[in-house]
Amino acid sequence: GYIAEVDKWWSTLLPVVKPYLYENGGPIVMMQVENEYGSYGNVQTNPLDKQYMQHLVDLARSILGNNVILYTTDGGDTGYMSRGTLPGQVFTVGDFGPGDPEPSFAAQKVFNPKGKSPNMCSEYYTGWLTHWGEGMANTSSANVAKYLEQIIALNGSFSLYMAHGGSNFGFWSGANGGGGTSYQPHITSYDYDSPISEGGEYGYGSDGLNKFEAIKEVLLRHPQPFDQPPPPFPDVNPTAYGTVQFNQSASFLGNLRTLTSKFFSNQDNVKPQEMYNQSYGFTLYTNLLRGTTGSIDVRE
């Protein structure tokens, strides 16, 4: 199952990572073992969730050793963090933004040893994602810069999420939701209203300000000894395609046998798609009902 695949992947990946750890003279100072698990599981109330997290920690330490700093990241309050971290075994940090960083920094101190909880935002949100049916996400550049300044003033570390927008290819776009009818699929674009847009241009906030320049101005006010002058921004000249006329079409369901070679028939015990070694995309289930009269009661 899933854990077996995790074990196989980490047992292949982590030995490659190990020589690049900070303790070995490399650039990797920390390793994140899970991402926002407190939004989905609860290590406080569910023994299986705790067992899962413990397994990840034990596996990472068995390969990387006991000196590497392992950490988890969750939403920036004690609720999310309590459900997604293992105090005393990993470094607990939050993600947030743009907004007051102090609540998240205070929350992480609840779970980390006293004096060993440097302020950190693992994902400082420079924008936001967009779901189908919504307008493109657009957040204030001034706010992003303002609260980034506060993080630095509090001697905090941060990672810009996202620094550069991108694209969700194939079936990898994902979705948000809480189960059932709470389902918000992401669009193909992951521009994220980032300081560098999906197309490589400057990103602009809802206030009309250049988000890249706003962040750069903050960083330049706090120079570091190892800083290098920022490279010149590339000359990007986007070109509009104009009107594209579609004159051909094809039925999706009518061409399934052309699009895929995976078919299973006469299944007495229908299984989720993961059990057919299909980890992403869509699976179509069909059934032929034989009969001449009567009614059908369909339930979830």
PDB file of C-alpha atoms in Angstrom:
ATOM      1  CA  GLY A   1       0.000   0.000   0.000  1.00  0.00           C
ATOM      2  CA  TYR A   2       0.896   3.622   0.431  1.00  0.00           C
ATOM      3  CA  ILE A   3       3.377   3.178   3.285  1.00  0.00           C
ATOM      4  CA  ALA A   4       5.274   0.530   1.339  1.00  0.00           C
ATOM      5  CA  GLU A   5       5.652   2.977  -1.554  1.00  0.00           C
ATOM      6  CA  VAL A   6       6.831   5.714   0.833  1.00  0.00           C
ATOM      7  CA  ASP A   7       9.412   3.333   2.306  1.00  0.00           C
ATOM      8  CA  LYS A   8      10.631   2.383  -1.160  1.00  0.00           C
ATOM      9  CA  TRP A   9      10.899   6.009  -2.325  1.00  0.00           C
ATOM     10  CA  TRP A  10      12.556   7.420   0.805  1.00  0.00           C
ATOM     11  CA  SER A  11      14.970   4.476   0.925  1.00  0.00           C
ATOM     12  CA  THR A  12      16.051   5.455  -2.582  1.00  0.00           C
ATOM     13  CA  LEU A  13      15.937   9.246  -2.232  1.00  0.00           C
ATOM     14  CA  LEU A  14      17.318   9.974   1.237  1.00  0.00           C
ATOM     15  CA  PRO A  15      20.695   8.217   0.779  1.00  0.00           C
ATOM     16  CA  VAL A  16      21.221  10.551  -2.195  1.00  0.00           C
ATOM     17  CA  VAL A  17      20.284  13.562  -0.021  1.00  0.00           C
ATOM     18  CA  LYS A  18      22.460  12.614   2.958  1.00  0.00           C
ATOM     19  CA  PRO A  19      25.845  13.814   1.610  1.00  0.00           C
ATOM     20  CA  TYR A  20      24.298  17.260   1.081  1.00  0.00           C
ATOM     21  CA  LEU A  21      23.167  17.760   4.689  1.00  0.00           C
ATOM     22  CA  TYR A  22      24.601  20.776   6.497  1.00  0.00           C
ATOM     23  CA  GLU A  23      26.450  18.541   8.942  1.00  0.00           C
ATOM     24  CA  ASN A  24      28.242  17.003   5.951  1.00  0.00           C
ATOM     25  CA  GLY A  25      29.200  20.374   4.506  1.00  0.00           C
ATOM     26  CA  GLY A  26      26.187  20.651   2.234  1.00  0.00           C
ATOM     27  CA  PRO A  27      23.376  23.229   1.847  1.00  0.00           C
ATOM     28  CA  ILE A  28      20.442  21.220   3.311  1.00  0.00           C
ATOM     29  CA  VAL A  29      19.751  22.441   6.848  1.00  0.00           C
ATOM     30  CA  MET A  30      16.346  20.824   7.475  1.00  0.00           C
ATOM     31  CA  MET A  31      14.014  18.136   6.155  1.00  0.00           C
ATOM     32  CA  GLN A  32      10.221  18.422   6.194  1.00  0.00           C
ATOM     33  CA  VAL A  33       8.516  15.093   6.925  1.00  0.00           C
ATOM     34  CA  GLU A  34       4.898  16.106   6.244  1.00  0.00           C
ATOM     35  CA  ASN A  35       2.920  19.071   4.937  1.00  0.00           C
ATOM     36  CA  GLU A  36      -0.096  20.534   6.746  1.00  0.00           C
ATOM     37  CA  TYR A  37      -1.155  17.138   8.071  1.00  0.00           C
ATOM     38  CA  GLY A  38      -3.096  18.928  10.808  1.00  0.00           C
ATOM     39  CA  SER A  39      -5.578  20.045   8.154  1.00  0.00           C
ATOM     40  CA  TYR A  40      -6.541  16.426   7.426  1.00  0.00           C
ATOM     41  CA  GLY A  41      -5.465  14.166  10.282  1.00  0.00           C
ATOM     42  CA  ASN A  42      -5.178  14.429  14.040  1.00  0.00           C
ATOM     43  CA  VAL A  43      -2.217  12.896  15.817  1.00  0.00           C
ATOM     44  CA  GLN A  44      -3.767  13.879  19.164  1.00  0.00           C
ATOM     45  CA  THR A  45      -6.928  11.788  18.858  1.00  0.00           C
ATOM     46  CA  ASN A  46      -6.227   9.221  16.147  1.00  0.00           C
ATOM     47  CA  PRO A  47      -3.583   6.580  17.032  1.00  0.00           C
ATOM     48  CA  LEU A  48      -3.167   5.644  13.365  1.00  0.00           C
ATOM     49  CA  ASP A  49      -2.362   9.243  12.421  1.00  0.00           C
ATOM     50  CA  LYS A  50       0.241   9.376  15.173  1.00  0.00           C
ATOM     51  CA  GLN A  51       1.649   6.016  14.090  1.00  0.00           C
ATOM     52  CA  TYR A  52       1.945   7.298  10.523  1.00  0.00           C
ATOM     53  CA  MET A  53       3.828  10.435  11.562  1.00  0.00           C
ATOM     54  CA  GLN A  54       6.063   8.457  13.880  1.00  0.00           C
ATOM     55  CA  HIS A  55       6.903   6.073  11.053  1.00  0.00           C
ATOM     56  CA  LEU A  56       8.030   8.963   8.847  1.00  0.00           C
ATOM     57  CA  VAL A  57      10.228  10.376  11.599  1.00  0.00           C
ATOM     58  CA  ASP A  58      11.764   6.982  12.381  1.00  0.00           C
ATOM     59  CA  LEU A  59      12.387   6.234   8.701  1.00  0.00           C
ATOM     60  CA  ALA A  60      14.054   9.598   8.090  1.00  0.00           C
ATOM     61  CA  ARG A  61      16.304   9.248  11.139  1.00  0.00           C
ATOM     62  CA  SER A  62      17.237   5.674  10.274  1.00  0.00           C
ATOM     63  CA  ILE A  63      18.695   6.931   6.987  1.00  0.00           C
ATOM     64  CA  LEU A  64      19.806  10.498   7.724  1.00  0.00           C
ATOM     65  CA  GLY A  65      20.871  10.067  11.346  1.00  0.00           C
ATOM     66  CA  ASN A  66      19.874  11.763  14.578  1.00  0.00           C
ATOM     67  CA  ASN A  67      21.524  15.142  13.955  1.00  0.00           C
ATOM     68  CA  VAL A  68      19.379  16.268  11.043  1.00  0.00           C
ATOM     69  CA  ILE A  69      16.619  18.763  11.914  1.00  0.00           C
ATOM     70  CA  LEU A  70      13.255  17.287  10.953  1.00  0.00           C
ATOM     71  CA  TYR A  71      10.233  19.565  10.881  1.00  0.00           C
ATOM     72  CA  THR A  72       6.527  19.710  10.164  1.00  0.00           C
ATOM     73  CA  THR A  73       4.564  22.684   8.891  1.00  0.00           C
ATOM     74  CA  ASP A  74       0.910  23.445   9.568  1.00  0.00           C
ATOM     75  CA  GLY A  75      -1.466  26.389   9.585  1.00  0.00           C
ATOM     76  CA  GLY A  76      -0.259  29.206  11.815  1.00  0.00           C
ATOM     77  CA  ASP A  77      -2.126  28.431  15.035  1.00  0.00           C
ATOM     78  CA  THR A  78      -2.026  25.868  17.832  1.00  0.00           C
ATOM     79  CA  GLY A  79      -5.078  24.023  16.511  1.00  0.00           C
ATOM     80  CA  TYR A  80      -3.537  23.001  13.228  1.00  0.00           C
ATOM     81  CA  MET A  81      -0.124  22.421  14.784  1.00  0.00           C
ATOM     82  CA  SER A  82      -1.441  20.192  17.569  1.00  0.00           C
ATOM     83  CA  ARG A  83      -3.084  17.907  15.010  1.00  0.00           C
ATOM     84  CA  GLY A  84      -0.084  17.660  12.681  1.00  0.00           C
ATOM     85  CA  THR A  85       3.143  17.560  14.691  1.00  0.00           C
ATOM     86  CA  LEU A  86       5.036  15.405  17.193  1.00  0.00           C
ATOM     87  CA  PRO A  87       6.415  17.698  19.919  1.00  0.00           C
ATOM     88  CA  GLY A  88       9.880  16.815  21.083  1.00  0.00           C
ATOM     89  CA  GLN A  89      10.668  14.838  17.950  1.00  0.00           C
ATOM     90  CA  VAL A  90      10.410  17.445  15.224  1.00  0.00           C
ATOM     91  CA  PHE A  91      10.690  21.204  14.894  1.00  0.00           C
ATOM     92  CA  THR A  92       7.173  22.676  14.554  1.00  0.00           C
ATOM     93  CA  VAL A  93       6.594  25.679  12.277  1.00  0.00           C
ATOM     94  CA  GLY A  94       3.602  27.381  10.684  1.00  0.00           C
ATOM     95  CA  ASP A  95       2.652  28.884   7.344  1.00  0.00           C
ATOM     96  CA  PHE A  96       0.592  32.025   6.759  1.00  0.00           C
ATOM     97  CA  GLY A  97       0.415  35.371   5.033  1.00  0.00           C
ATOM     98  CA  PRO A  98       0.167  38.100   4.393  1.00  0.00           C
ATOM     99  CA  GLY A  99      -0.703  39.030   7.963  1.00  0.00           C
ATOM    100  CA  ASP A 100       0.632  39.570  11.459  1.00  0.00           C
ATOM    101  CA  PRO A 101       3.363  36.933  11.975  1.00  0.00           C
ATOM    102  CA  GLU A 102       3.404  37.060  15.769  1.00  0.00           C
ATOM    103  CA  PRO A 103       0.458  34.660  16.420  1.00  0.00           C
ATOM    104  CA  SER A 104       2.115  31.914  14.360  1.00  0.00           C
ATOM    105  CA  PHE A 105       5.517  32.504  15.959  1.00  0.00           C
ATOM    106  CA  ALA A 106       3.896  32.325  19.407  1.00  0.00           C
ATOM    107  CA  ALA A 107       2.020  29.142  18.464  1.00  0.00           C
ATOM    108  CA  GLN A 108       5.135  27.281  17.325  1.00  0.00           C
ATOM    109  CA  LYS A 109       6.824  28.057  20.664  1.00  0.00           C
ATOM    110  CA  VAL A 110       4.124  26.009  22.414  1.00  0.00           C
ATOM    111  CA  PHE A 111       5.425  22.866  20.701  1.00  0.00           C
ATOM    112  CA  ASN A 112       9.173  23.471  20.528  1.00  0.00           C
ATOM    113  CA  PRO A 113      11.696  23.314  23.387  1.00  0.00           C
ATOM    114  CA  LYS A 114      12.174  26.599  25.196  1.00  0.00           C
ATOM    115  CA  GLY A 115      14.891  28.660  23.568  1.00  0.00           C
ATOM    116  CA  LYS A 116      14.907  26.419  20.480  1.00  0.00           C
ATOM    117  CA  SER A 117      12.063  27.895  18.479  1.00  0.00           C
ATOM    118  CA  PRO A 118      13.470  30.497  16.082  1.00  0.00           C
ATOM    119  CA  ASN A 119      10.735  32.410  14.290  1.00  0.00           C
ATOM    120  CA  MET A 120       9.987  30.853  10.929  1.00  0.00           C
ATOM    121  CA  CYS A 121       7.291  30.905   8.260  1.00  0.00           C
ATOM    122  CA  SER A 122       7.709  27.881   6.014  1.00  0.00           C
ATOM    123  CA  GLU A 123       5.273  29.266   3.412  1.00  0.00           C
ATOM    124  CA  TYR A 124       4.752  33.012   3.277  1.00  0.00           C
ATOM    125  CA  TYR A 125       1.835  33.417   0.864  1.00  0.00           C
ATOM    126  CA  THR A 126       2.636  36.029  -1.761  1.00  0.00           C
ATOM    127  CA  GLY A 127      -0.750  35.516  -3.429  1.00  0.00           C
ATOM    128  CA  TRP A 128      -3.346  32.786  -3.619  1.00  0.00           C
ATOM    129  CA  LEU A 129      -4.576  29.993  -5.842  1.00  0.00           C
ATOM    130  CA  THR A 130      -7.631  30.078  -8.081  1.00  0.00           C
ATOM    131  CA  HIS A 131     -10.471  27.544  -8.294  1.00  0.00           C
ATOM    132  CA  TRP A 132     -12.671  26.887 -11.304  1.00  0.00           C
ATOM    133  CA  GLY A 133     -15.460  29.441 -11.466  1.00  0.00           C
ATOM    134  CA  GLU A 134     -13.543  32.125  -9.573  1.00  0.00           C
ATOM    135  CA  GLY A 135     -11.842  35.277 -10.820  1.00  0.00           C
ATOM    136  CA  MET A 136      -8.052  35.106 -10.956  1.00  0.00           C
ATOM    137  CA  ALA A 137      -6.587  35.518  -7.468  1.00  0.00           C
ATOM    138  CA  ASN A 138      -5.142  38.973  -6.856  1.00  0.00           C
ATOM    139  CA  THR A 139      -3.779  40.182  -3.510  1.00  0.00           C
ATOM    140  CA  SER A 140      -2.224  43.427  -2.327  1.00  0.00           C
ATOM    141  CA  SER A 141       1.478  43.916  -3.061  1.00  0.00           C
ATOM    142  CA  ALA A 142       1.683  46.491  -0.288  1.00  0.00           C
ATOM    143  CA  ASN A 143       0.373  44.013   2.280  1.00  0.00           C
ATOM    144  CA  VAL A 144       2.802  41.315   1.147  1.00  0.00           C
ATOM    145  CA  ALA A 145       5.691  43.759   1.585  1.00  0.00           C
ATOM    146  CA  LYS A 146       4.392  45.173   4.878  1.00  0.00           C
ATOM    147  CA  TYR A 147       4.148  41.853   6.702  1.00  0.00           C
ATOM    148  CA  LEU A 148       7.354  40.535   5.164  1.00  0.00           C
ATOM    149  CA  GLU A 149       9.039  43.535   6.776  1.00  0.00           C
ATOM    150  CA  GLN A 150       7.512  42.496  10.111  1.00  0.00           C
ATOM    151  CA  ILE A 151       8.838  38.937   9.791  1.00  0.00           C
ATOM    152  CA  ILE A 152      12.341  40.268   9.203  1.00  0.00           C
ATOM    153  CA  ALA A 153      12.004  42.757  12.083  1.00  0.00           C
ATOM    154  CA  LEU A 154      11.237  39.799  14.361  1.00  0.00           C
ATOM    155  CA  ASN A 155      14.392  38.040  13.138  1.00  0.00           C
ATOM    156  CA  GLY A 156      12.244  35.515  11.324  1.00  0.00           C
ATOM    157  CA  SER A 157      13.111  33.172   8.486  1.00  0.00           C
ATOM    158  CA  PHE A 158      10.720  32.665   5.596  1.00  0.00           C
ATOM    159  CA  SER A 159      10.138  30.987   2.260  1.00  0.00           C
ATOM    160  CA  LEU A 160       8.118  32.801  -0.401  1.00  0.00           C
ATOM    161  CA  TYR A 161       5.184  30.709  -1.558  1.00  0.00           C
ATOM    162  CA  MET A 162       5.123  31.246  -4.432  1.00  0.00           C
ATOM    163  CA  ALA A 163       8.087  33.247  -5.686  1.00  0.00           C
ATOM    164  CA  HIS A 164       7.396  32.188  -9.300  1.00  0.00           C
ATOM    165  CA  GLY A 165       4.017  31.146 -10.641  1.00  0.00           C
ATOM    166  CA  GLY A 166       3.679  27.962 -12.648  1.00  0.00           C
ATOM    167  CA  SER A 167       1.268  25.583 -14.370  1.00  0.00           C
ATOM    168  CA  ASN A 168      -0.592  22.467 -13.249  1.00  0.00           C
ATOM    169  CA  PHE A 169       0.019  19.990 -16.041  1.00  0.00           C
ATOM    170  CA  GLY A 170      -2.141  16.978 -16.810  1.00  0.00           C
ATOM    171  CA  PHE A 171      -4.232  15.812 -13.874  1.00  0.00           C
ATOM    172  CA  TRP A 172      -1.950  17.322 -11.228  1.00  0.00           C
ATOM    173  CA  SER A 173      -3.949  20.476 -10.491  1.00  0.00           C
ATOM    174  CA  GLY A 174      -5.542  19.095  -7.325  1.00  0.00           C
ATOM    175  CA  ALA A 175      -8.384  20.614  -5.323  1.00  0.00           C
ATOM    176  CA  ASN A 176      -9.402  22.007  -1.967  1.00  0.00           C
ATOM    177  CA  GLY A 177     -12.356  20.833   0.059  1.00  0.00           C
ATOM    178  CA  GLY A 178     -13.574  19.204   3.207  1.00  0.00           C
ATOM    179  CA  GLY A 179     -15.141  16.080   1.698  1.00  0.00           C
ATOM    180  CA  GLY A 180     -18.603  15.390   0.333  1.00  0.00           C
ATOM    181  CA  THR A 181     -19.942  18.337  -1.657  1.00  0.00           C
ATOM    182  CA  SER A 182     -17.099  20.586  -0.434  1.00  0.00           C
ATOM    183  CA  TYR A 183     -14.924  20.338  -3.531  1.00  0.00           C
ATOM    184  CA  GLN A 184     -13.006  23.203  -5.171  1.00  0.00           C
ATOM    185  CA  PRO A 185     -10.852  22.074  -8.111  1.00  0.00           C
ATOM    186  CA  HIS A 186      -7.886  24.225  -9.075  1.00  0.00           C
ATOM    187  CA  ILE A 187      -7.551  25.643 -12.559  1.00  0.00           C
ATOM    188  CA  THR A 188      -4.632  24.697 -14.822  1.00  0.00           C
ATOM    189  CA  SER A 189      -2.805  27.941 -14.065  1.00  0.00           C
ATOM    190  CA  TYR A 190      -0.863  28.217 -10.818  1.00  0.00           C
ATOM    191  CA  ASP A 191       0.126  31.825 -11.425  1.00  0.00           C
ATOM    192  CA  TYR A 192      -0.746  32.442  -7.749  1.00  0.00           C
ATOM    193  CA  ASP A 193      -0.463  36.206  -8.285  1.00  0.00           C
ATOM    194  CA  SER A 194       3.236  35.660  -7.570  1.00  0.00           C
ATOM    195  CA  PRO A 195       5.954  38.329  -7.748  1.00  0.00           C
ATOM    196  CA  ILE A 196       7.125  36.523 -10.903  1.00  0.00           C
ATOM    197  CA  SER A 197       4.110  35.469 -12.934  1.00  0.00           C
ATOM    198  CA  GLU A 198       3.402  32.166 -14.642  1.00  0.00           C
ATOM    199  CA  GLY A 199       4.631  33.655 -17.919  1.00  0.00           C
ATOM    200  CA  GLY A 200       7.836  35.053 -16.415  1.00  0.00           C
ATOM    201  CA  GLU A 201       6.764  38.707 -16.234  1.00  0.00           C
ATOM    202  CA  TYR A 202       6.499  40.897 -13.160  1.00  0.00           C
ATOM    203  CA  GLY A 203       3.451  40.124 -11.047  1.00  0.00           C
ATOM    204  CA  TYR A 204       1.115  42.956 -10.039  1.00  0.00           C
ATOM    205  CA  GLY A 205      -1.092  43.039  -6.960  1.00  0.00           C
ATOM    206  CA  SER A 206      -4.686  44.127  -6.565  1.00  0.00           C
ATOM    207  CA  ASP A 207      -3.389  47.597  -5.647  1.00  0.00           C
ATOM    208  CA  GLY A 208      -1.653  47.911  -9.029  1.00  0.00           C
ATOM    209  CA  LEU A 209       1.832  47.749  -7.487  1.00  0.00           C
ATOM    210  CA  ASN A 210       4.644  45.651  -8.911  1.00  0.00           C
ATOM    211  CA  LYS A 211       4.848  42.780  -6.424  1.00  0.00           C
ATOM    212  CA  PHE A 212       8.383  41.757  -7.408  1.00  0.00           C
ATOM    213  CA  GLU A 213       9.719  45.277  -6.841  1.00  0.00           C
ATOM    214  CA  ALA A 214       7.794  45.639  -3.567  1.00  0.00           C
ATOM    215  CA  ILE A 215       9.413  42.497  -2.144  1.00  0.00           C
ATOM    216  CA  LYS A 216      12.831  43.411  -3.535  1.00  0.00           C
ATOM    217  CA  GLU A 217      12.700  46.803  -1.803  1.00  0.00           C
ATOM    218  CA  VAL A 218      12.080  45.105   1.538  1.00  0.00           C
ATOM    219  CA  LEU A 219      14.951  42.663   1.073  1.00  0.00           C
ATOM    220  CA  LEU A 220      17.367  45.384  -0.011  1.00  0.00           C
ATOM    221  CA  ARG A 221      16.689  47.234   3.245  1.00  0.00           C
ATOM    222  CA  HIS A 222      18.056  44.210   5.096  1.00  0.00           C
ATOM    223  CA  PRO A 223      21.244  43.204   3.239  1.00  0.00           C
ATOM    224  CA  GLN A 224      23.056  40.029   4.256  1.00  0.00           C
ATOM    225  CA  PRO A 225      26.836  39.431   4.015  1.00  0.00           C
ATOM    226  CA  PHE A 226      26.331  36.667   1.463  1.00  0.00           C
ATOM    227  CA  ASP A 227      23.896  38.596  -0.737  1.00  0.00           C
ATOM    228  CA  GLN A 228      24.639  38.975  -4.419  1.00  0.00           C
ATOM    229  CA  PRO A 229      23.277  41.856  -6.521  1.00  0.00           C
ATOM    230  CA  PRO A 230      19.990  40.742  -8.107  1.00  0.00           C
ATOM    231  CA  PRO A 231      20.391  39.838 -11.785  1.00  0.00           C
ATOM    232  CA  PRO A 232      18.656  42.018 -14.381  1.00  0.00           C
ATOM    233  CA  PHE A 233      15.088  40.983 -15.060  1.00  0.00           C
ATOM    234  CA  PRO A 234      14.776  39.095 -18.381  1.00  0.00           C
ATOM    235  CA  ASP A 235      13.257  40.899 -21.325  1.00  0.00           C
ATOM    236  CA  VAL A 236       9.916  39.125 -21.678  1.00  0.00           C
ATOM    237  CA  ASN A 237       7.750  40.117 -24.619  1.00  0.00           C
ATOM    238  CA  PRO A 238       4.485  38.179 -24.455  1.00  0.00           C
ATOM    239  CA  THR A 239       2.452  37.982 -27.620  1.00  0.00           C
ATOM    240  CA  ALA A 240      -1.301  37.525 -27.784  1.00  0.00           C
ATOM    241  CA  TYR A 241      -2.472  34.636 -29.940  1.00  0.00           C
ATOM    242  CA  GLY A 242      -5.586  36.499 -31.019  1.00  0.00           C
ATOM    243  CA  THR A 243      -8.780  34.641 -31.877  1.00  0.00           C
ATOM    244  CA  VAL A 244      -8.387  30.886 -32.208  1.00  0.00           C
ATOM    245  CA  GLN A 245     -11.180  29.203 -34.147  1.00  0.00           C
ATOM    246  CA  PHE A 246     -11.926  25.562 -33.285  1.00  0.00           C
ATOM    247  CA  ASN A 247     -13.439  23.638 -36.188  1.00  0.00           C
ATOM    248  CA  GLN A 248     -13.109  20.041 -34.997  1.00  0.00           C
ATOM    249  CA  SER A 249     -14.323  18.167 -31.948  1.00  0.00           C
ATOM    250  CA  ALA A 250     -14.482  14.631 -30.607  1.00  0.00           C
ATOM    251  CA  SER A 251     -16.596  12.904 -27.991  1.00  0.00           C
ATOM    252  CA  PHE A 252     -14.610  12.236 -24.819  1.00  0.00           C
ATOM    253  CA  LEU A 253     -16.568   9.198 -23.613  1.00  0.00           C
ATOM    254  CA  GLY A 254     -16.868   7.880 -27.151  1.00  0.00           C
ATOM    255  CA  ASN A 255     -13.071   7.755 -27.489  1.00  0.00           C
ATOM    256  CA  LEU A 256     -12.078   6.215 -24.185  1.00  0.00           C
ATOM    257  CA  ARG A 257     -10.634   3.102 -25.800  1.00  0.00           C
ATOM    258  CA  THR A 258      -8.389   5.310 -27.910  1.00  0.00           C
ATOM    259  CA  LEU A 259      -7.289   7.420 -24.960  1.00  0.00           C
ATOM    260  CA  THR A 260      -6.441   4.620 -22.542  1.00  0.00           C
ATOM    261  CA  SER A 261      -5.456   0.986 -22.552  1.00  0.00           C
ATOM    262  CA  LYS A 262      -6.502   0.240 -18.981  1.00  0.00           C
ATOM    263  CA  PHE A 263      -9.796  -1.614 -18.788  1.00  0.00           C
ATOM    264  CA  PHE A 264     -11.075  -3.987 -16.135  1.00  0.00           C
ATOM    265  CA  SER A 265     -14.259  -5.956 -16.677  1.00  0.00           C
ATOM    266  CA  ASN A 266     -16.435  -8.361 -14.729  1.00  0.00           C
ATOM    267  CA  GLN A 267     -15.307  -7.000 -11.380  1.00  0.00           C
ATOM    268  CA  ASP A 268     -17.429  -8.488  -8.597  1.00  0.00           C
ATOM    269  CA  ASN A 269     -15.748  -6.328  -5.978  1.00  0.00           C
ATOM    270  CA  VAL A 270     -15.278  -2.797  -7.343  1.00  0.00           C
ATOM    271  CA  LYS A 271     -12.266  -1.072  -5.802  1.00  0.00           C
ATOM    272  CA  PRO A 272     -11.009   2.519  -5.562  1.00  0.00           C
ATOM    273  CA  GLN A 273      -8.727   3.541  -8.410  1.00  0.00           C
ATOM    274  CA  GLU A 274      -5.626   3.431  -6.189  1.00  0.00           C
ATOM    275  CA  MET A 275      -6.108  -0.332  -5.872  1.00  0.00           C
ATOM    276  CA  TYR A 276      -5.700  -0.544  -9.647  1.00  0.00           C
ATOM    277  CA  ASN A 277      -2.343   1.254  -9.394  1.00  0.00           C
ATOM    278  CA  GLN A 278      -3.929   4.475 -10.676  1.00  0.00           C
ATOM    279  CA  SER A 279      -2.763   7.282  -8.378  1.00  0.00           C
ATOM    280  CA  TYR A 280      -4.151  10.283 -10.284  1.00  0.00           C
ATOM    281  CA  GLY A 281      -6.605  11.251 -12.994  1.00  0.00           C
ATOM    282  CA  PHE A 282     -10.084   9.794 -13.306  1.00  0.00           C
ATOM    283  CA  THR A 283     -11.584   6.340 -13.416  1.00  0.00           C
ATOM    284  CA  LEU A 284     -14.940   5.675 -15.071  1.00  0.00           C
ATOM    285  CA  TYR A 285     -17.090   2.954 -13.492  1.00  0.00           C
ATOM    286  CA  THR A 286     -19.976   1.493 -15.505  1.00  0.00           C
ATOM    287  CA  ASN A 287     -22.513  -1.240 -14.903  1.00  0.00           C
ATOM    288  CA  LEU A 288     -25.009  -2.922 -17.197  1.00  0.00           C
ATOM    289  CA  LEU A 289     -28.352  -3.525 -15.496  1.00  0.00           C
ATOM    290  CA  ARG A 290     -30.457  -6.308 -16.969  1.00  0.00           C
ATOM    291  CA  GLY A 291     -34.193  -6.408 -16.455  1.00  0.00           C
ATOM    292  CA  THR A 292     -37.485  -5.360 -17.955  1.00  0.00           C
ATOM    293  CA  THR A 293     -39.476  -3.925 -15.061  1.00  0.00           C
ATOM    294  CA  GLY A 294     -39.029  -2.550 -11.580  1.00  0.00           C
ATOM    295  CA  SER A 295     -37.344   0.457  -9.976  1.00  0.00           C
ATOM    296  CA  ILE A 296     -33.813   1.268  -8.864  1.00  0.00           C
ATOM    297  CA  ASP A 297     -32.937   2.841  -5.514  1.00  0.00           C
ATOM    298  CA  VAL A 298     -29.518   4.472  -5.805  1.00  0.00           C
ATOM    299  CA  ARG A 299     -27.793   5.513  -2.593  1.00  0.00           C
ATOM    300  CA  GLU A 300     -24.376   6.981  -1.844  1.00  0.00           C
TER     301      GLU A 300
END
